[in-house]
PDB file of C-alpha atoms in Angstrom:
ATOM      1  CA  MET A 494     -64.095 -44.911 -47.350  1.00 45.00           C
ATOM      2  CA  ASN A 495     -62.735 -41.789 -49.010  1.00 46.00           C
ATOM      3  CA  TYR A 496     -60.411 -43.885 -50.331  1.00 48.00           C
ATOM      4  CA  TRP A 497     -62.565 -46.218 -52.215  1.00 45.00           C
ATOM      5  CA  TYR A 498     -64.049 -43.251 -54.189  1.00 41.00           C
ATOM      6  CA  LEU A 499     -60.496 -41.634 -54.784  1.00 37.00           C
ATOM      7  CA  ILE A 500     -59.616 -45.112 -56.401  1.00 46.00           C
ATOM      8  CA  VAL A 501     -62.780 -45.273 -58.296  1.00 40.00           C
ATOM      9  CA  ALA A 502     -62.384 -41.602 -59.677  1.00 38.00           C
ATOM     10  CA  PHE A 503     -58.622 -42.709 -60.713  1.00 42.00           C
ATOM     11  CA  SER A 504     -59.531 -45.759 -61.994  1.00 42.00           C
ATOM     12  CA  LEU A 505     -62.240 -44.320 -64.035  1.00 38.00           C
ATOM     13  CA  CYS A 506     -59.605 -41.988 -65.287  1.00 40.00           C
ATOM     14  CA  VAL A 507     -56.712 -44.306 -66.240  1.00 44.00           C
ATOM     15  CA  ALA A 508     -58.924 -46.977 -67.503  1.00 44.00           C
ATOM     16  CA  PRO A 509     -60.081 -45.751 -70.830  1.00 45.00           C
ATOM     17  CA  GLN A 510     -56.720 -44.390 -71.944  1.00 46.00           C
ATOM     18  CA  SER A 511     -54.736 -47.492 -71.251  1.00 53.00           C
ATOM     19  CA  LEU A 512     -57.473 -49.339 -73.569  1.00 66.00           C
ATOM     20  CA  ALA A 513     -57.253 -46.527 -75.880  1.00 83.00           C
ATOM     21  CA  GLN A 514     -56.093 -47.440 -79.046  1.00 86.00           C
ATOM     22  CA  ASN A 515     -52.143 -46.963 -79.557  1.00 89.00           C
ATOM     23  CA  LEU A 516     -52.599 -44.816 -83.049  1.00 90.00           C
ATOM     24  CA  GLU A 517     -49.019 -44.222 -83.561  1.00 92.00           C
ATOM     25  CA  LEU A 518     -48.537 -48.174 -83.976  1.00 90.00           C
ATOM     26  CA  LYS A 519     -51.546 -48.231 -86.066  1.00 91.00           C
ATOM     27  CA  LYS A 520     -49.842 -45.218 -88.295  1.00 91.00           C
ATOM     28  CA  LEU A 521     -46.216 -47.666 -88.091  1.00 90.00           C
ATOM     29  CA  ALA A 522     -48.463 -50.119 -89.553  1.00 90.00           C
ATOM     30  CA  GLN A 523     -49.885 -48.808 -92.214  1.00 90.00           C
ATOM     31  CA  GLN A 524     -46.925 -47.615 -93.107  1.00 87.00           C
ATOM     32  CA  ASP A 525     -45.342 -51.096 -93.096  1.00 84.00           C
ATOM     33  CA  GLN A 526     -48.209 -52.172 -95.479  1.00 89.00           C
ATOM     34  CA  ALA A 527     -47.748 -49.073 -97.951  1.00 86.00           C
ATOM     35  CA  VAL A 528     -43.815 -49.608 -98.159  1.00 83.00           C
ATOM     36  CA  ARG A 529     -44.655 -53.494 -99.519  1.00 82.00           C
ATOM     37  CA  MET A 530     -46.333 -51.984-102.534  1.00 87.00           C
ATOM     38  CA  LEU A 531     -44.224 -49.655-103.367  1.00 84.00           C
ATOM     39  CA  PRO A 532     -41.887 -50.799-106.482  1.00 81.00           C
ATOM     40  CA  PRO A 533     -38.090 -51.933-104.953  1.00 75.00           C
ATOM     41  CA  GLU A 534     -36.310 -48.846-106.070  1.00 76.00           C
ATOM     42  CA  GLU A 535     -39.028 -46.370-104.707  1.00 78.00           C
ATOM     43  CA  ALA A 536     -38.661 -48.364-101.410  1.00 70.00           C
ATOM     44  CA  SER A 537     -34.884 -47.807-100.493  1.00 70.00           C
ATOM     45  CA  LYS A 538     -35.345 -44.417-100.898  1.00 71.00           C
ATOM     46  CA  VAL A 539     -38.101 -44.820 -98.016  1.00 72.00           C
ATOM     47  CA  ASN A 540     -36.419 -43.097 -94.690  1.00 69.00           C
ATOM     48  CA  TRP A 541     -38.343 -45.477 -92.214  1.00 70.00           C
ATOM     49  CA  HIS A 542     -37.199 -49.177 -92.647  1.00 84.00           C
ATOM     50  CA  ASP A 543     -38.248 -52.697 -91.029  1.00 86.00           C
ATOM     51  CA  ASP A 544     -35.739 -52.263 -88.377  1.00 86.00           C
ATOM     52  CA  ASP A 545     -36.873 -48.738 -87.101  1.00 89.00           C
ATOM     53  CA  ARG A 546     -40.231 -49.910 -87.104  1.00 91.00           C
ATOM     54  CA  VAL A 547     -39.659 -53.309 -85.136  1.00 92.00           C
ATOM     55  CA  GLN A 548     -37.285 -51.027 -82.361  1.00 92.00           C
ATOM     56  CA  LEU A 549     -40.518 -48.990 -81.880  1.00 94.00           C
ATOM     57  CA  VAL A 550     -42.262 -51.634 -81.528  1.00 94.00           C
ATOM     58  CA  LEU A 551     -40.454 -53.115 -78.992  1.00 93.00           C
ATOM     59  CA  GLU A 552     -40.387 -49.875 -76.996  1.00 95.00           C
ATOM     60  CA  PHE A 553     -44.129 -49.664 -77.145  1.00 95.00           C
ATOM     61  CA  LEU A 554     -44.276 -53.276 -75.564  1.00 95.00           C
ATOM     62  CA  ALA A 555     -41.746 -52.184 -72.935  1.00 94.00           C
ATOM     63  CA  LYS A 556     -43.893 -49.059 -72.197  1.00 94.00           C
ATOM     64  CA  GLY A 557     -47.303 -51.278 -72.061  1.00 94.00           C
ATOM     65  CA  THR A 558     -48.795 -49.311 -74.301  1.00 95.00           C
ATOM     66  CA  VAL A 559     -49.573 -52.283 -77.152  1.00 96.00           C
ATOM     67  CA  GLN A 560     -53.293 -52.990 -75.397  1.00 95.00           C
ATOM     68  CA  THR A 561     -56.197 -53.033 -77.571  1.00 97.00           C
ATOM     69  CA  PRO A 562     -56.489 -56.738 -79.946  1.00 97.00           C
ATOM     70  CA  GLU A 563     -56.005 -54.130 -82.811  1.00 97.00           C
ATOM     71  CA  ASP A 564     -52.884 -53.146 -80.975  1.00 97.00           C
ATOM     72  CA  LYS A 565     -51.084 -56.664 -81.089  1.00 97.00           C
ATOM     73  CA  PHE A 566     -52.317 -57.233 -84.257  1.00 97.00           C
ATOM     74  CA  TYR A 567     -50.554 -54.364 -85.952  1.00 97.00           C
ATOM     75  CA  ALA A 568     -47.580 -55.157 -83.481  1.00 96.00           C
ATOM     76  CA  ALA A 569     -47.255 -58.472 -84.446  1.00 96.00           C
ATOM     77  CA  LEU A 570     -47.612 -57.483 -88.280  1.00 95.00           C
ATOM     78  CA  ILE A 571     -44.421 -55.110 -87.815  1.00 94.00           C
ATOM     79  CA  LEU A 572     -42.741 -57.936 -85.909  1.00 95.00           C
ATOM     80  CA  ASP A 573     -43.408 -60.189 -88.488  1.00 94.00           C
ATOM     81  CA  HIS A 574     -40.979 -58.218 -90.954  1.00 90.00           C
ATOM     82  CA  THR A 575     -38.154 -58.346 -88.625  1.00 87.00           C
ATOM     83  CA  PRO A 576     -35.132 -58.426 -91.385  1.00 77.00           C
ATOM     84  CA  LEU A 577     -33.622 -60.874 -92.823  1.00 66.00           C
ATOM     85  CA  GLY A 578     -30.182 -61.448 -93.611  1.00 64.00           C
ATOM     86  CA  SER A 579     -27.586 -63.844 -95.047  1.00 63.00           C
ATOM     87  CA  CYS A 580     -24.846 -66.176 -93.953  1.00 64.00           C
ATOM     88  CA  ASP A 581     -23.173 -68.682 -95.960  1.00 64.00           C
ATOM     89  CA  ASP A 582     -25.232 -68.353 -98.421  1.00 63.00           C
ATOM     90  CA  ARG A 583     -28.815 -68.763 -96.564  1.00 65.00           C
ATOM     91  CA  VAL A 584     -31.267 -66.577 -95.965  1.00 63.00           C
ATOM     92  CA  VAL A 585     -31.343 -66.404 -92.086  1.00 62.00           C
ATOM     93  CA  ALA A 586     -33.688 -64.203 -89.323  1.00 66.00           C
ATOM     94  CA  LYS A 587     -31.811 -61.568 -87.597  1.00 73.00           C
ATOM     95  CA  SER A 588     -34.220 -62.063 -84.382  1.00 84.00           C
ATOM     96  CA  PRO A 589     -36.148 -65.223 -85.392  1.00 88.00           C
ATOM     97  CA  TYR A 590     -37.618 -64.549 -81.678  1.00 92.00           C
ATOM     98  CA  ASN A 591     -39.471 -61.526 -82.950  1.00 93.00           C
ATOM     99  CA  TYR A 592     -41.309 -63.773 -85.039  1.00 94.00           C
ATOM    100  CA  LEU A 593     -42.492 -66.010 -82.251  1.00 95.00           C
ATOM    101  CA  LEU A 594     -43.306 -62.853 -80.026  1.00 95.00           C
ATOM    102  CA  ALA A 595     -45.233 -61.903 -83.253  1.00 96.00           C
ATOM    103  CA  HIS A 596     -47.114 -65.239 -82.957  1.00 97.00           C
ATOM    104  CA  TYR A 597     -48.094 -64.659 -79.122  1.00 97.00           C
ATOM    105  CA  LEU A 598     -49.787 -60.864 -80.078  1.00 97.00           C
ATOM    106  CA  ALA A 599     -51.307 -62.594 -82.848  1.00 98.00           C
ATOM    107  CA  LYS A 600     -53.132 -65.362 -81.119  1.00 98.00           C
ATOM    108  CA  GLN A 601     -54.044 -63.186 -78.389  1.00 97.00           C
ATOM    109  CA  SER A 602     -55.487 -60.633 -81.011  1.00 97.00           C
ATOM    110  CA  PHE A 603     -57.126 -63.450 -82.489  1.00 98.00           C
ATOM    111  CA  ALA A 604     -58.591 -64.862 -79.254  1.00 97.00           C
ATOM    112  CA  ALA A 605     -59.731 -61.601 -78.176  1.00 97.00           C
ATOM    113  CA  GLY A 606     -62.009 -61.411 -81.538  1.00 96.00           C
ATOM    114  CA  TYR A 607     -60.030 -59.329 -84.302  1.00 96.00           C
ATOM    115  CA  LYS A 608     -60.324 -61.981 -86.679  1.00 96.00           C
ATOM    116  CA  ASP A 609     -58.031 -60.090 -89.086  1.00 95.00           C
ATOM    117  CA  ALA A 610     -55.233 -61.879 -86.888  1.00 97.00           C
ATOM    118  CA  GLY A 611     -56.160 -65.256 -87.900  1.00 96.00           C
ATOM    119  CA  ILE A 612     -53.925 -65.492 -90.950  1.00 97.00           C
ATOM    120  CA  LEU A 613     -51.268 -63.498 -89.151  1.00 97.00           C
ATOM    121  CA  VAL A 614     -51.115 -66.408 -86.355  1.00 98.00           C
ATOM    122  CA  ALA A 615     -50.152 -68.819 -88.995  1.00 98.00           C
ATOM    123  CA  GLN A 616     -47.676 -66.639 -90.749  1.00 97.00           C
ATOM    124  CA  THR A 617     -46.147 -65.811 -88.034  1.00 97.00           C
ATOM    125  CA  MET A 618     -45.484 -69.590 -86.757  1.00 97.00           C
ATOM    126  CA  ASP A 619     -44.495 -70.404 -89.853  1.00 97.00           C
ATOM    127  CA  ARG A 620     -41.777 -67.678 -90.276  1.00 94.00           C
ATOM    128  CA  TYR A 621     -40.473 -68.800 -87.010  1.00 95.00           C
ATOM    129  CA  LEU A 622     -40.094 -72.306 -88.008  1.00 95.00           C
ATOM    130  CA  SER A 623     -38.964 -71.433 -91.295  1.00 92.00           C
ATOM    131  CA  PHE A 624     -36.071 -69.507 -89.716  1.00 89.00           C
ATOM    132  CA  THR A 625     -34.992 -71.915 -86.677  1.00 91.00           C
ATOM    133  CA  VAL A 626     -35.906 -75.537 -87.734  1.00 91.00           C
ATOM    134  CA  GLY A 627     -36.367 -75.227 -91.222  1.00 89.00           C
ATOM    135  CA  HIS A 628     -39.962 -76.144 -92.381  1.00 93.00           C
ATOM    136  CA  GLN A 629     -43.497 -74.639 -91.170  1.00 96.00           C
ATOM    137  CA  LYS A 630     -46.509 -75.682 -90.191  1.00 97.00           C
ATOM    138  CA  TYR A 631     -49.026 -74.387 -91.842  1.00 97.00           C
ATOM    139  CA  GLY A 632     -47.853 -73.246 -95.284  1.00 96.00           C
ATOM    140  CA  THR A 633     -47.647 -69.501 -95.508  1.00 96.00           C
ATOM    141  CA  ASN A 634     -43.998 -68.882 -95.742  1.00 94.00           C
ATOM    142  CA  ARG A 635     -42.465 -68.917 -99.178  1.00 92.00           C
ATOM    143  CA  VAL A 636     -38.803 -68.485 -99.952  1.00 87.00           C
ATOM    144  CA  TYR A 637     -36.890 -67.402-103.493  1.00 83.00           C
ATOM    145  CA  ASN A 638     -34.669 -69.819-104.505  1.00 80.00           C
ATOM    146  CA  GLN A 639     -31.878 -67.988-106.898  1.00 77.00           C
ATOM    147  CA  THR A 640     -31.324 -71.871-108.554  1.00 80.00           C
ATOM    148  CA  THR A 641     -35.048 -72.193-110.056  1.00 81.00           C
ATOM    149  CA  ASP A 642     -35.533 -68.416-110.009  1.00 84.00           C
ATOM    150  CA  LYS A 643     -38.775 -69.394-108.659  1.00 86.00           C
ATOM    151  CA  GLU A 644     -40.782 -68.496-104.940  1.00 88.00           C
ATOM    152  CA  GLU A 645     -40.954 -72.137-103.017  1.00 91.00           C
ATOM    153  CA  LEU A 646     -42.809 -72.705-100.129  1.00 94.00           C
ATOM    154  CA  VAL A 647     -40.708 -73.893 -97.379  1.00 93.00           C
ATOM    155  CA  PRO A 648     -41.058 -77.547 -96.320  1.00 95.00           C
ATOM    156  CA  ILE A 649     -44.651 -78.016 -94.663  1.00 96.00           C
ATOM    157  CA  ASP A 650     -45.221 -80.298 -91.866  1.00 95.00           C
ATOM    158  CA  ARG A 651     -47.649 -83.015 -93.288  1.00 94.00           C
ATOM    159  CA  SER A 652     -49.325 -83.879 -89.948  1.00 96.00           C
ATOM    160  CA  VAL A 653     -51.311 -80.450 -89.648  1.00 96.00           C
ATOM    161  CA  PRO A 654     -55.074 -81.299 -90.934  1.00 97.00           C
ATOM    162  CA  ASP A 655     -56.570 -78.681 -93.125  1.00 97.00           C
ATOM    163  CA  SER A 656     -59.123 -77.892 -90.492  1.00 97.00           C
ATOM    164  CA  GLU A 657     -56.580 -76.372 -88.531  1.00 97.00           C
ATOM    165  CA  ARG A 658     -55.499 -74.341 -91.487  1.00 97.00           C
ATOM    166  CA  ALA A 659     -58.719 -73.147 -92.145  1.00 97.00           C
ATOM    167  CA  LYS A 660     -59.063 -72.096 -88.273  1.00 97.00           C
ATOM    168  CA  TYR A 661     -56.716 -69.406 -89.261  1.00 97.00           C
ATOM    169  CA  GLY A 662     -57.593 -68.410 -92.931  1.00 97.00           C
ATOM    170  CA  VAL A 663     -55.211 -70.582 -94.826  1.00 97.00           C
ATOM    171  CA  PRO A 664     -56.008 -72.751 -97.836  1.00 97.00           C
ATOM    172  CA  PRO A 665     -56.009 -76.436 -97.702  1.00 97.00           C
ATOM    173  CA  LEU A 666     -52.702 -78.012 -98.519  1.00 96.00           C
ATOM    174  CA  ALA A 667     -53.405 -79.572-101.593  1.00 96.00           C
ATOM    175  CA  GLU A 668     -54.297 -75.966-102.817  1.00 96.00           C
ATOM    176  CA  LEU A 669     -51.071 -74.388-101.678  1.00 95.00           C
ATOM    177  CA  LEU A 670     -48.930 -77.121-103.674  1.00 95.00           C
ATOM    178  CA  LYS A 671     -50.582 -76.301-107.061  1.00 95.00           C
ATOM    179  CA  THR A 672     -49.959 -72.535-106.683  1.00 92.00           C
ATOM    180  CA  TRP A 673     -46.243 -73.009-105.404  1.00 88.00           C
ATOM    181  CA  PRO A 674     -43.853 -75.546-105.649  1.00 87.00           C
ATOM    182  CA  GLU A 675     -42.389 -76.917-102.118  1.00 90.00           C
ATOM    183  CA  GLN A 676     -38.618 -76.604-101.396  1.00 83.00           C
ATOM    184  CA  LYS A 677     -36.790 -80.214-101.455  1.00 77.00           C
ATOM    185  CA  THR A 678     -35.392 -81.423 -98.257  1.00 66.00           C
ATOM    186  CA  GLU A 679     -31.795 -82.254 -98.013  1.00 58.00           C
ATOM    187  CA  LYS A 680     -31.313 -85.690 -96.595  1.00 48.00           C
ATOM    188  CA  LYS A 681     -28.163 -85.376 -94.677  1.00 44.00           C
ATOM    189  CA  PRO A 682     -25.896 -88.192 -94.358  1.00 41.00           C
ATOM    190  CA  VAL A 683     -25.587 -90.055 -91.136  1.00 43.00           C
ATOM    191  CA  ALA A 684     -22.587 -90.344 -89.198  1.00 46.00           C
ATOM    192  CA  LYS A 685     -21.454 -94.064 -88.626  1.00 45.00           C
TER     193      LYS A 685
END
């Protein structure tokens, strides 16, 4: 019987800490957003870069310190900014699976009632699909076309209804297409 009281006392001491928001993660997310508001020449002078923030988020996840819906939102936000690189004149993700991990975190956050995570659910899935299969589901991901010197939407899956977009705070497809042009998909020749 004495063990029962010890277990209850221990869980009361530990539980509030395990469900406390990770303030260091929140600070990283604020820094992530602040850097994006800077002009490019100033942003390049910042000591902490996306790679550094992504690495810390992965460490927090490994330690189990990403617990609250807010924590999951902040972790997803940072992972969604996993750096890109180039290969054969194409923009490629250094680690596309970080976008998928970000999607699951954003989805958990949204399901737990953190409404700000809705748009991030769509953005992270679009980012993952854009850099793995070359199209997106919701229409949140744009890329810079060096030929036209304009931002363009990565090709969008037309089977996704506007009701699903609205669920996550994404405008209807027609509205998206009025704002940005969509990339032309290259039809590859069929081998005979």
